[in-house]
Coordinates of C-alpha atoms in Angstrom, one line a residue:
Chain J
M1 CA 47.9 88.3 56.7
S2 CA 50.8 87.8 54.3
I3 CA 53.8 90.0 54.6
E4 CA 56.0 90.7 51.6
V5 CA 59.4 92.4 51.7
L6 CA 60.8 93.7 48.4
N7 CA 64.3 94.9 47.6
I8 CA 64.7 96.6 51.0
R9 CA 67.8 98.8 51.4
K10 CA 68.8 100.2 54.5
Q11 CA 71.8 102.4 55.4
F12 CA 72.9 103.7 58.6
G13 CA 75.2 106.5 57.9
T14 CA 78.2 104.4 55.9
Y15 CA 76.9 101.1 57.5
E16 CA 75.0 99.0 55.3
A17 CA 72.4 97.4 57.4
L18 CA 70.4 95.7 54.4
R19 CA 71.0 95.3 50.9
D20 CA 68.4 94.3 48.7
V21 CA 66.4 92.1 50.9
S22 CA 63.1 90.3 49.8
L23 CA 61.2 87.9 51.6
K24 CA 57.6 86.5 51.5
I25 CA 55.6 85.4 54.7
E26 CA 52.2 83.6 54.1
T27 CA 49.5 83.7 56.5
G28 CA 49.8 81.0 59.3
E29 CA 53.7 80.8 58.8
L30 CA 56.0 81.2 61.6
V31 CA 59.4 82.6 59.9
A32 CA 62.5 82.8 61.8
L33 CA 65.1 85.6 60.9
L34 CA 68.4 83.7 61.9
G35 CA 71.8 85.2 61.9
P36 CA 74.8 86.6 63.4
S37 CA 74.7 90.1 65.4
G38 CA 75.0 92.8 63.0
S39 CA 73.3 90.8 60.1
G40 CA 70.4 93.2 59.7
K41 CA 67.8 91.0 60.9
T42 CA 66.4 93.3 63.7
T43 CA 66.4 96.3 61.1
L44 CA 64.5 94.3 58.8
L45 CA 61.8 93.3 61.6
R46 CA 61.6 97.1 62.7
I47 CA 61.1 98.0 58.9
I48 CA 58.2 95.5 58.6
A49 CA 56.8 96.9 61.9
G50 CA 57.0 100.6 60.5
L51 CA 59.5 101.4 63.2
E52 CA 62.2 102.1 60.6
L53 CA 61.8 103.5 57.2
P54 CA 63.6 101.7 54.3
D55 CA 65.9 103.8 52.0
S56 CA 64.3 102.1 49.0
G57 CA 62.1 99.0 48.5
T58 CA 58.6 98.5 49.6
V59 CA 56.8 96.3 52.2
L60 CA 53.3 94.6 51.1
M61 CA 51.0 93.4 53.8
N62 CA 48.2 91.3 52.0
G63 CA 49.5 92.9 48.7
E64 CA 49.2 96.4 49.8
D65 CA 51.9 98.7 50.1
A66 CA 52.5 99.3 53.8
T67 CA 55.2 101.8 53.6
K68 CA 52.6 104.7 53.4
F69 CA 51.4 103.7 57.0
T70 CA 53.0 104.5 60.1
A71 CA 53.8 102.0 62.9
R72 CA 50.7 103.1 64.4
D73 CA 48.3 102.2 61.4
R74 CA 49.9 98.9 60.4
H75 CA 48.3 96.9 63.3
V76 CA 51.2 94.7 63.9
G77 CA 52.1 93.1 67.3
F78 CA 55.7 93.9 68.3
V79 CA 57.4 92.1 71.0
F80 CA 60.7 94.0 72.1
Q81 CA 63.9 92.3 72.9
H82 CA 63.9 93.8 76.3
Y83 CA 60.0 93.6 76.5
A84 CA 59.4 97.2 76.7
L85 CA 56.8 97.0 79.2
F86 CA 55.1 100.2 80.6
R87 CA 56.8 100.5 83.9
H88 CA 54.1 102.7 85.6
L89 CA 51.6 100.5 84.5
T90 CA 50.3 97.3 86.2
V91 CA 50.2 93.9 84.2
F92 CA 46.5 94.4 83.5
E93 CA 46.9 98.1 82.5
N94 CA 49.9 97.1 80.2
I95 CA 47.8 94.6 78.4
A96 CA 44.8 96.8 78.1
F97 CA 46.8 99.8 77.0
G98 CA 46.2 99.4 73.2
L99 CA 42.4 99.0 73.6
R100 CA 42.2 101.9 75.9
L101 CA 44.1 104.0 73.5
R102 CA 41.5 103.9 70.9
P103 CA 39.0 106.8 69.9
K104 CA 35.5 106.3 71.7
S105 CA 34.1 105.3 68.2
T106 CA 36.2 101.9 68.2
R107 CA 37.0 101.4 71.8
P108 CA 35.4 98.2 73.2
P109 CA 33.2 99.0 76.2
E110 CA 35.1 98.9 79.6
K111 CA 33.5 95.6 80.5
E112 CA 34.7 94.0 77.1
I113 CA 38.1 95.4 77.7
R114 CA 38.2 93.7 81.0
D115 CA 37.1 90.6 79.8
R116 CA 39.6 90.5 77.2
V117 CA 42.5 91.4 79.2
R118 CA 41.5 88.7 81.8
K119 CA 41.2 86.2 79.0
L120 CA 44.7 87.2 77.7
I121 CA 46.1 87.2 81.3
D122 CA 44.8 83.4 81.8
L123 CA 46.4 82.5 78.4
I124 CA 49.7 83.7 79.6
Q125 CA 49.0 81.9 83.0
L126 CA 49.7 84.8 85.0
G127 CA 45.9 85.1 86.5
W128 CA 47.2 86.1 90.0
L129 CA 49.5 88.7 88.7
G130 CA 47.3 91.2 87.1
D131 CA 47.9 94.0 89.9
R132 CA 51.8 93.5 89.6
Y133 CA 54.3 96.2 88.3
P134 CA 56.7 95.0 85.5
N135 CA 59.6 95.3 87.9
Q136 CA 58.1 92.7 90.3
L137 CA 58.0 90.1 87.6
S138 CA 60.5 87.3 86.3
G139 CA 62.1 87.7 82.8
G140 CA 59.6 84.7 81.8
Q141 CA 56.7 86.6 83.0
R142 CA 57.7 89.8 81.7
Q143 CA 58.1 88.2 78.3
R144 CA 54.7 86.7 78.4
V145 CA 53.2 90.0 79.3
A146 CA 54.8 91.5 76.3
L147 CA 53.5 89.0 74.1
A148 CA 49.8 89.2 75.8
R149 CA 50.1 93.1 75.1
A150 CA 50.9 92.7 71.7
L151 CA 48.2 90.4 71.1
A152 CA 45.3 92.2 72.9
V153 CA 44.9 94.5 69.9
E154 CA 44.5 91.4 67.6
P155 CA 47.3 92.3 65.3
R156 CA 47.5 90.9 61.8
V157 CA 51.1 90.2 62.2
L158 CA 53.2 89.5 65.2
L159 CA 56.8 90.3 65.3
L160 CA 59.2 89.1 68.0
D161 CA 62.8 90.7 68.4
E162 CA 64.9 87.9 69.8
P163 CA 62.1 86.9 72.2
F164 CA 63.9 84.3 74.3
G165 CA 67.3 86.0 74.3
A166 CA 67.4 87.2 78.0
L167 CA 66.0 83.9 79.5
D168 CA 67.6 80.9 80.9
A169 CA 67.7 77.7 79.1
R170 CA 64.7 76.0 80.7
V171 CA 62.4 78.8 80.5
R172 CA 63.5 79.6 77.0
K173 CA 62.8 76.1 75.6
E174 CA 59.2 76.1 77.4
L175 CA 58.2 79.4 76.0
R176 CA 59.4 78.4 72.5
R177 CA 57.1 75.4 72.5
W178 CA 54.4 77.5 74.0
L179 CA 54.8 80.4 71.2
R180 CA 54.5 77.6 68.5
R181 CA 51.2 76.4 69.8
L182 CA 49.9 79.9 70.2
H183 CA 50.8 80.9 66.7
D184 CA 49.0 77.8 65.3
E185 CA 45.8 79.0 67.3
L186 CA 46.0 82.3 66.2
H187 CA 46.6 81.8 62.6
I188 CA 48.5 85.0 61.8
A189 CA 51.7 85.4 60.1
S190 CA 54.5 85.6 62.6
V191 CA 58.3 86.7 62.2
F192 CA 60.9 86.2 65.0
V193 CA 64.3 87.3 65.1
T194 CA 67.1 84.9 66.7
H195 CA 70.7 84.2 66.7
D196 CA 70.0 80.7 68.2
Q197 CA 70.1 78.2 65.5
E198 CA 68.4 75.4 67.4
E199 CA 65.8 77.7 68.4
A200 CA 65.0 78.8 64.7
L201 CA 65.0 75.1 63.5
E202 CA 62.9 74.0 66.4
V203 CA 60.2 76.5 66.1
S204 CA 59.8 77.9 62.7
D205 CA 58.0 76.8 59.6
R206 CA 60.7 78.7 57.7
V207 CA 64.1 80.0 58.2
A208 CA 65.5 83.0 56.5
I209 CA 69.3 83.2 57.5
M210 CA 71.0 86.2 57.3
N211 CA 74.5 87.6 56.9
Q212 CA 75.8 91.1 56.4
G213 CA 72.4 92.6 55.2
K214 CA 71.5 89.9 52.8
I215 CA 69.2 86.8 53.1
E216 CA 71.8 83.9 52.3
Q217 CA 69.1 81.3 52.0
S218 CA 65.5 80.9 53.2
G219 CA 63.5 77.6 53.5
T220 CA 62.1 74.8 55.9
P221 CA 64.5 74.0 58.7
A222 CA 65.0 70.4 57.0
E223 CA 65.8 72.1 53.7
V224 CA 68.2 74.6 55.0
Y225 CA 69.8 72.0 57.2
D226 CA 70.2 69.2 54.8
N227 CA 71.0 71.4 51.6
P228 CA 72.8 74.6 52.8
A229 CA 73.1 77.0 49.9
N230 CA 76.7 77.9 50.8
A231 CA 79.4 77.5 53.5
F232 CA 78.0 80.4 55.8
V233 CA 74.5 78.5 56.4
Y234 CA 76.4 75.4 56.5
Q235 CA 78.6 76.7 59.3
F236 CA 76.0 79.0 61.1
L237 CA 73.6 76.0 61.3
G238 CA 76.1 73.9 63.4
D239 CA 79.5 72.8 64.3
V240 CA 81.8 72.1 61.2
N241 CA 85.3 70.9 60.6
L242 CA 87.0 72.1 57.5
F243 CA 89.0 70.2 55.2
H244 CA 91.4 71.4 52.5
G245 CA 89.9 74.9 53.1
R246 CA 86.6 74.2 51.3
A247 CA 85.1 71.0 52.2
Y248 CA 83.1 70.8 55.4
V249 CA 81.8 68.1 57.5
R250 CA 79.6 67.9 60.7
P251 CA 81.4 66.5 63.7
S252 CA 78.5 63.7 63.8
E253 CA 79.5 62.7 60.3
L254 CA 83.0 61.9 61.2
D255 CA 83.8 58.1 61.8
L256 CA 86.4 57.1 64.2
A257 CA 88.3 53.6 64.4
R258 CA 91.1 52.3 66.1
L259 CA 94.3 52.6 64.2
P260 CA 94.6 48.5 63.2
E261 CA 91.3 49.0 61.3
F262 CA 93.2 51.6 59.4
S263 CA 91.6 52.1 55.9
E264 CA 93.0 53.7 52.9
G265 CA 92.9 57.3 52.6
A266 CA 91.8 57.8 56.2
I267 CA 93.3 60.6 58.4
V268 CA 95.2 59.7 61.1
A269 CA 94.5 62.0 64.4
S270 CA 95.4 62.0 68.1
V271 CA 92.6 62.3 70.8
R272 CA 93.2 65.6 72.6
F273 CA 89.9 65.9 74.9
I274 CA 86.9 63.9 75.6
A275 CA 83.5 65.4 76.7
A276 CA 81.5 62.5 77.8
A277 CA 78.6 64.0 79.6
G278 CA 75.4 63.8 77.4
P279 CA 73.7 61.7 74.8
T280 CA 76.6 61.8 72.5
V281 CA 80.4 61.8 73.4
R282 CA 82.5 65.0 72.0
V283 CA 86.0 63.9 71.0
E284 CA 88.6 66.6 70.1
L285 CA 91.3 65.3 67.7
Q286 CA 94.5 66.8 66.2
R287 CA 95.6 65.7 62.8
E288 CA 98.7 64.1 62.8
D289 CA 99.5 65.3 59.4
T290 CA 98.6 68.8 59.3
G291 CA 98.1 69.4 63.0
V292 CA 94.8 71.1 62.3
S293 CA 91.9 70.4 65.2
L294 CA 88.8 68.3 64.6
D295 CA 85.5 67.7 66.3
A296 CA 83.9 64.3 66.3
E297 CA 80.5 63.5 67.9
I298 CA 80.0 59.8 68.4
T299 CA 77.3 57.5 70.1
R300 CA 78.2 56.5 73.7
D301 CA 77.9 52.9 72.2
R302 CA 80.7 53.3 69.8
F303 CA 82.5 55.3 72.4
R304 CA 82.6 52.2 74.7
E305 CA 83.3 50.1 72.0
L306 CA 86.5 51.9 71.0
A307 CA 87.4 52.4 74.6
L308 CA 89.2 55.7 73.6
A309 CA 91.4 57.8 76.1
V310 CA 93.4 60.8 75.6
G311 CA 96.4 60.4 73.8
D312 CA 95.3 57.5 71.7
K313 CA 95.6 57.5 67.9
V314 CA 92.6 56.8 65.7
S315 CA 91.8 56.8 62.1
V316 CA 89.2 59.5 60.9
T317 CA 86.9 59.1 58.0
P318 CA 84.4 61.7 56.9
R319 CA 80.9 60.1 55.9
N320 CA 79.5 63.0 54.2
L321 CA 81.9 65.8 52.9
R322 CA 80.3 69.1 51.4
V323 CA 82.3 71.1 49.2
F324 CA 81.3 74.9 48.7
D325 CA 82.7 77.6 46.5
P326 CA 84.8 79.7 48.8
S327 CA 82.5 82.7 48.6
P328 CA 81.0 84.1 51.8
E329 CA 83.2 84.6 54.9
V330 CA 81.6 84.0 58.2
Chain I
M1 CA 75.1 64.5 107.2
A2 CA 76.6 64.2 110.4
T3 CA 79.3 67.0 109.2
A4 CA 76.7 69.1 108.0
L5 CA 74.8 69.2 111.4
A6 CA 78.3 69.5 113.2
S7 CA 79.0 72.8 111.1
V8 CA 75.4 74.2 111.8
D9 CA 75.9 73.6 115.6
A10 CA 79.4 75.0 116.1
P11 CA 79.5 78.1 117.8
A12 CA 79.5 81.2 115.3
V13 CA 82.7 82.6 114.8
P14 CA 82.5 86.4 115.7
M15 CA 83.1 88.5 112.5
P16 CA 85.7 91.2 112.9
R17 CA 83.5 94.3 112.8
T18 CA 86.1 96.7 111.5
I19 CA 87.3 95.1 108.5
H20 CA 86.8 98.0 106.1
T21 CA 86.6 101.1 108.8
D22 CA 89.1 103.4 109.8
P23 CA 90.6 103.7 113.4
P24 CA 88.2 105.5 115.6
L25 CA 90.6 108.6 116.0
V26 CA 90.4 109.3 112.1
R27 CA 86.7 108.4 111.9
W28 CA 85.7 110.8 114.8
S29 CA 87.9 113.7 113.9
L30 CA 86.7 113.4 110.2
T31 CA 83.1 113.4 111.3
I32 CA 83.5 116.4 113.8
L33 CA 85.3 118.3 111.2
A34 CA 82.4 117.8 108.6
L35 CA 79.8 118.7 111.3
A36 CA 81.8 121.9 112.2
A37 CA 82.1 122.8 108.6
M38 CA 78.4 122.3 108.0
G39 CA 77.4 124.2 111.4
L40 CA 79.8 127.2 110.1
F41 CA 78.7 127.6 106.6
V42 CA 75.1 126.3 106.6
V43 CA 73.4 126.1 110.0
L44 CA 74.8 129.2 111.6
P45 CA 73.9 131.5 108.9
L46 CA 70.3 130.2 108.4
V47 CA 69.9 130.7 112.2
A48 CA 71.5 134.2 112.0
V49 CA 68.8 135.2 109.5
F50 CA 66.1 134.2 111.8
V51 CA 67.4 135.3 115.0
Q52 CA 68.1 138.7 113.4
A53 CA 64.4 138.7 111.7
F54 CA 62.9 138.4 115.2
E55 CA 65.4 140.4 117.2
K56 CA 62.7 143.2 117.6
G57 CA 59.9 140.6 118.3
W58 CA 56.9 139.2 116.4
Q59 CA 55.3 142.6 115.9
A60 CA 58.4 144.2 114.3
Y61 CA 58.8 141.0 112.0
L62 CA 54.8 141.2 110.8
T63 CA 55.3 144.8 110.3
A64 CA 58.3 144.4 108.0
V65 CA 56.9 141.5 106.0
T66 CA 53.5 143.1 105.6
Q67 CA 54.9 146.6 104.2
P68 CA 53.4 147.5 100.9
D69 CA 57.0 147.5 99.3
T70 CA 57.5 144.0 100.7
I71 CA 54.1 142.8 99.7
A72 CA 54.7 144.2 96.1
A73 CA 58.1 142.5 96.0
I74 CA 56.5 139.1 97.0
K75 CA 53.9 139.5 94.3
L76 CA 56.3 140.5 91.5
S77 CA 58.6 137.3 92.8
M78 CA 55.5 135.1 92.3
L79 CA 54.5 136.5 89.2
T80 CA 58.2 136.2 87.9
A81 CA 58.2 132.5 88.9
G82 CA 54.7 132.0 87.6
I83 CA 55.8 132.8 84.3
A84 CA 59.4 131.7 83.9
V85 CA 58.7 128.3 85.7
P86 CA 56.1 127.2 83.2
L87 CA 58.0 128.5 80.3
N88 CA 61.2 126.6 81.3
L89 CA 58.9 123.3 82.0
V90 CA 57.9 123.3 78.5
F91 CA 61.2 124.4 77.0
G92 CA 62.9 121.8 79.0
V93 CA 60.7 119.0 78.4
A94 CA 61.0 119.7 74.7
A95 CA 64.7 120.1 74.6
A96 CA 65.5 117.0 76.7
W97 CA 62.8 115.0 74.4
A98 CA 64.7 116.0 71.1
I99 CA 68.3 115.5 72.7
A100 CA 67.5 112.4 74.6
K101 CA 65.3 110.5 71.9
F102 CA 66.5 111.8 68.6
N103 CA 69.8 112.2 66.5
F104 CA 70.2 115.3 64.7
T105 CA 73.1 117.6 63.5
G106 CA 73.7 120.3 65.8
K107 CA 72.5 118.2 68.7
N108 CA 75.9 119.1 70.5
V109 CA 75.5 122.5 69.9
L110 CA 72.1 122.4 71.4
V111 CA 73.1 120.8 74.6
T112 CA 76.0 123.3 75.0
L113 CA 73.4 126.4 74.5
I114 CA 71.3 124.7 77.4
D115 CA 74.2 125.2 79.8
I116 CA 75.2 128.7 78.8
P117 CA 73.0 130.2 81.7
F118 CA 75.0 127.9 84.0
G119 CA 78.3 128.9 82.7
V120 CA 77.8 132.7 82.2
S121 CA 77.7 135.0 85.5
P122 CA 74.0 136.1 86.2
V123 CA 75.5 139.8 85.7
I124 CA 76.6 139.1 82.3
S125 CA 73.1 137.5 81.7
G126 CA 71.4 140.7 82.7
L127 CA 73.7 142.9 80.8
I128 CA 72.8 140.7 77.6
F129 CA 69.3 141.8 77.9
V130 CA 70.2 145.5 78.5
L131 CA 72.2 145.3 75.4
V132 CA 69.4 143.9 73.4
F133 CA 66.5 145.7 75.0
G134 CA 67.9 148.5 76.5
T135 CA 67.6 152.3 75.3
Q136 CA 70.7 152.1 73.7
G137 CA 70.3 148.5 72.7
W138 CA 69.5 146.9 69.3
F139 CA 65.7 147.1 69.7
G140 CA 65.7 150.0 72.1
P141 CA 64.7 152.6 69.5
W142 CA 61.8 150.5 68.1
L143 CA 60.8 149.5 71.5
N144 CA 60.9 153.4 72.6
A145 CA 59.0 154.3 69.3
H146 CA 56.3 151.9 70.4
D147 CA 56.3 152.8 74.1
I148 CA 57.1 149.3 75.3
R149 CA 59.4 149.0 78.2
V150 CA 61.4 145.9 78.8
I151 CA 64.6 146.9 80.7
F152 CA 64.0 148.3 84.1
A153 CA 60.2 146.9 84.0
V154 CA 58.7 143.7 84.7
P155 CA 59.1 142.0 81.3
G156 CA 63.0 142.4 81.5
I157 CA 62.8 140.7 85.1
I158 CA 60.8 137.8 83.5
L159 CA 63.2 137.4 80.6
A160 CA 66.3 137.5 82.5
T161 CA 64.9 135.1 85.2
T162 CA 63.8 132.6 82.5
F163 CA 67.1 132.7 80.9
V164 CA 69.2 132.2 84.1
T165 CA 66.7 129.3 85.2
F166 CA 66.7 127.9 81.5
P167 CA 68.8 124.7 82.3
F168 CA 67.1 123.3 85.5
V169 CA 64.5 121.1 84.1
A170 CA 66.4 120.1 80.7
R171 CA 69.5 119.1 82.8
E172 CA 67.3 117.1 85.2
L173 CA 65.6 115.0 82.3
I174 CA 68.1 114.5 79.7
P175 CA 70.0 112.0 81.6
L176 CA 66.9 110.3 82.9
M177 CA 65.3 110.3 79.6
E178 CA 68.6 108.8 78.0
S179 CA 68.6 106.0 80.5
Q180 CA 65.1 104.9 79.8
G181 CA 65.6 104.8 76.0
S182 CA 62.7 104.9 73.5
E183 CA 61.4 101.2 73.5
E184 CA 58.5 101.9 75.6
E185 CA 57.5 104.8 73.3
E186 CA 58.1 102.5 70.4
A187 CA 55.9 100.1 71.9
A188 CA 53.2 102.4 72.5
L189 CA 53.4 103.3 68.8
V190 CA 52.8 100.0 67.5
L191 CA 50.2 99.5 70.1
G192 CA 48.3 102.5 68.0
A193 CA 49.1 105.6 70.0
S194 CA 49.2 108.7 68.7
G195 CA 52.2 111.3 69.3
W196 CA 50.2 113.1 71.9
Q197 CA 49.1 109.8 73.5
M198 CA 52.5 108.5 73.6
F199 CA 53.8 111.5 75.3
F200 CA 51.0 112.0 78.0
R201 CA 50.6 108.2 78.7
I202 CA 54.3 106.8 78.6
T203 CA 56.7 109.7 78.4
L204 CA 55.3 111.9 81.0
P205 CA 54.4 109.4 83.7
N206 CA 58.1 108.1 83.3
I207 CA 59.9 111.3 83.9
K208 CA 57.4 112.7 86.3
W209 CA 59.5 112.6 89.6
G210 CA 62.6 114.0 87.5
L211 CA 60.2 116.5 86.0
L212 CA 59.1 117.9 89.6
Y213 CA 62.5 117.7 90.8
G214 CA 63.7 120.1 88.1
V215 CA 60.6 122.3 88.5
V216 CA 61.3 122.7 92.3
L217 CA 64.9 123.5 91.6
C218 CA 63.7 126.1 88.9
T219 CA 61.1 127.6 91.0
A220 CA 63.5 128.1 94.0
R221 CA 66.2 129.7 91.6
S222 CA 63.6 131.9 90.0
L223 CA 62.5 133.3 93.3
G224 CA 66.2 133.9 94.6
E225 CA 67.8 135.1 91.4
F226 CA 69.6 138.3 92.1
G227 CA 72.2 139.2 89.9
A228 CA 70.7 139.2 86.2
V229 CA 67.6 140.6 88.0
S230 CA 69.5 143.4 89.5
V231 CA 70.8 144.4 86.1
V232 CA 67.5 144.8 84.6
S233 CA 65.4 145.7 87.2
G234 CA 66.2 149.5 88.0
H235 CA 65.1 148.9 91.7
I236 CA 62.0 151.0 91.7
R237 CA 60.2 150.3 95.1
G238 CA 56.9 148.5 94.8
Q239 CA 57.2 148.2 91.1
T240 CA 60.4 146.3 89.8
N241 CA 61.8 144.9 93.1
T242 CA 61.8 141.3 93.6
L243 CA 62.4 139.7 97.1
P244 CA 66.0 139.2 97.0
L245 CA 66.5 143.0 95.6
H246 CA 63.9 144.2 98.2
V247 CA 66.4 142.5 100.8
E248 CA 69.3 144.5 99.5
I249 CA 67.4 147.5 99.5
L250 CA 66.4 147.4 102.9
Y251 CA 70.0 146.4 104.1
N252 CA 71.4 149.3 102.3
D253 CA 69.0 151.5 104.3
Y254 CA 70.3 150.1 107.6
N255 CA 66.9 148.6 108.1
Y256 CA 68.6 145.1 109.3
A257 CA 65.6 143.8 111.1
G258 CA 63.4 144.3 107.7
A259 CA 66.1 143.0 105.7
F260 CA 66.5 139.8 107.6
A261 CA 62.6 139.6 107.9
V262 CA 62.4 139.5 104.1
A263 CA 65.5 137.3 104.0
S264 CA 63.8 134.9 106.4
L265 CA 61.0 134.4 103.8
L266 CA 63.4 133.4 101.1
S267 CA 65.3 130.9 103.6
V268 CA 61.6 129.3 104.4
I269 CA 61.3 128.7 100.6
A270 CA 64.8 127.5 100.7
V271 CA 64.3 125.1 103.4
I272 CA 61.0 123.9 101.7
T273 CA 62.7 123.4 98.7
L274 CA 65.3 120.9 100.4
A275 CA 62.8 119.0 101.8
L276 CA 60.6 118.8 98.5
K277 CA 64.0 117.9 96.8
K278 CA 64.9 115.0 99.2
F279 CA 61.2 113.8 99.0
L280 CA 61.3 113.8 95.1
A281 CA 64.6 112.1 95.1
E282 CA 63.2 109.3 97.2
A283 CA 60.1 109.1 95.2
E284 CA 62.2 108.6 92.0

């Protein structure tokens, strides 16, 4: 099922959470809402779910106005940031909850409920934990139970609020891939909120980058990364160096050279700090002329070749300079 | 490796055991002081009640507590608690729900209103009802004309008790519900729960221990309330006397054995309440 959000506005007191936001999510698409905290991404997600009402604008689901339905009747699966598992129910009963609620006429028979829940527990690979209570599970396990609970009612749309926010780095990566595979199997529209650009770029089909209640840009990860619409998007998607107030360059797009190889127009800088652990080497520099700090990222090979040490003077040449209008502040 | 093994085999250094404790003299004198205060103000009076109650033996005790007036007082107290507690259960849950889960104008006023019965002397609480429903009160003439008696009758006692015990359930639940937030309720809604399903399947199970705790306290106070009830009751023996009022009447009649016998009943209720309270606090 497709979701379309049209001209949504939402204000909390004097605070404008969303200003005229429009976005379309096609069936089978996994869309990331990416932005800093306070950018309105969670509010937008809650409006799609029906947990919040927009001040103006509409939410269409399969072309039908969904704003007249409450959260209860929208048939969305929602995974909360802190999971919101029912603490007094076991894993099994948490997952069965949505099915058991239904009126007799539409409720599947007990045996079918049990089968469906078992299947979901197997799917989330927690087969042996069905009788546990939420407080007996680890963060990653809770997260998966929350997802299974949302999927049990066969939602038409899956909405996830910072789904991996509270997990440690390794579990996070694992669950991320798992979510991607799961989404592809289910063929539903999914939206997830994150403030982690790496996560958004790695998992999603499309990224909508939000800032101060507006969508700054939306497109495929490659599109937004390669052709950022403005300085905010560019800066939010990775580290940047700023030249002359409006020209930006990524640390990996700075070439370093020993001073004798001095080329005309190059910037002279001195090495302040070297972080040599990892696949690339990060070099912190300070410009000799203006005193401004620069970050450069070079390959290990290049680093060995240059044999840099703290205090050395180098020339810095930007390979790929981007100029944006000095509009949105970060 | 060798060093690691060596450190394991090394004799354990005895840990000083008194890093964070005061000298024995201070500890013992404080403990004795606390125990003495406890004994003097709590244990001794409690023991005294039972000693006095049984002073003239079992037979006298049984006679005292099975007197028709005493039975009537027990019945009235039970009736009062039986109405006041369920009312406050419903009011308390509704008020706590509204305060903990929603934001609305006048929320602070509501919180303050809930606390009024705690802040006001019970005698004033009783007087309020006399001023409103008494013969000289606002509704007095109308009530008289329709032959309805509130003051110096059972309805007044129930009203006053309900008022005085109003905060117990709500006060217990508000912080609990606030700390739990509304995410679980929202999750239930998204999964298709109706308002009632959400309440009975999620909210109620989550607050049940706190709710029981509040109900226990509310019941104890309903049975034990003296001040407010005393003002509105009229002290008619066998008709408008609750247990605490009956104790006073017997005492004023110089019937000490009887007074303490009835008082012992209230003390037993108090002890049961404490036991329940402790059990519920642990269950929570």
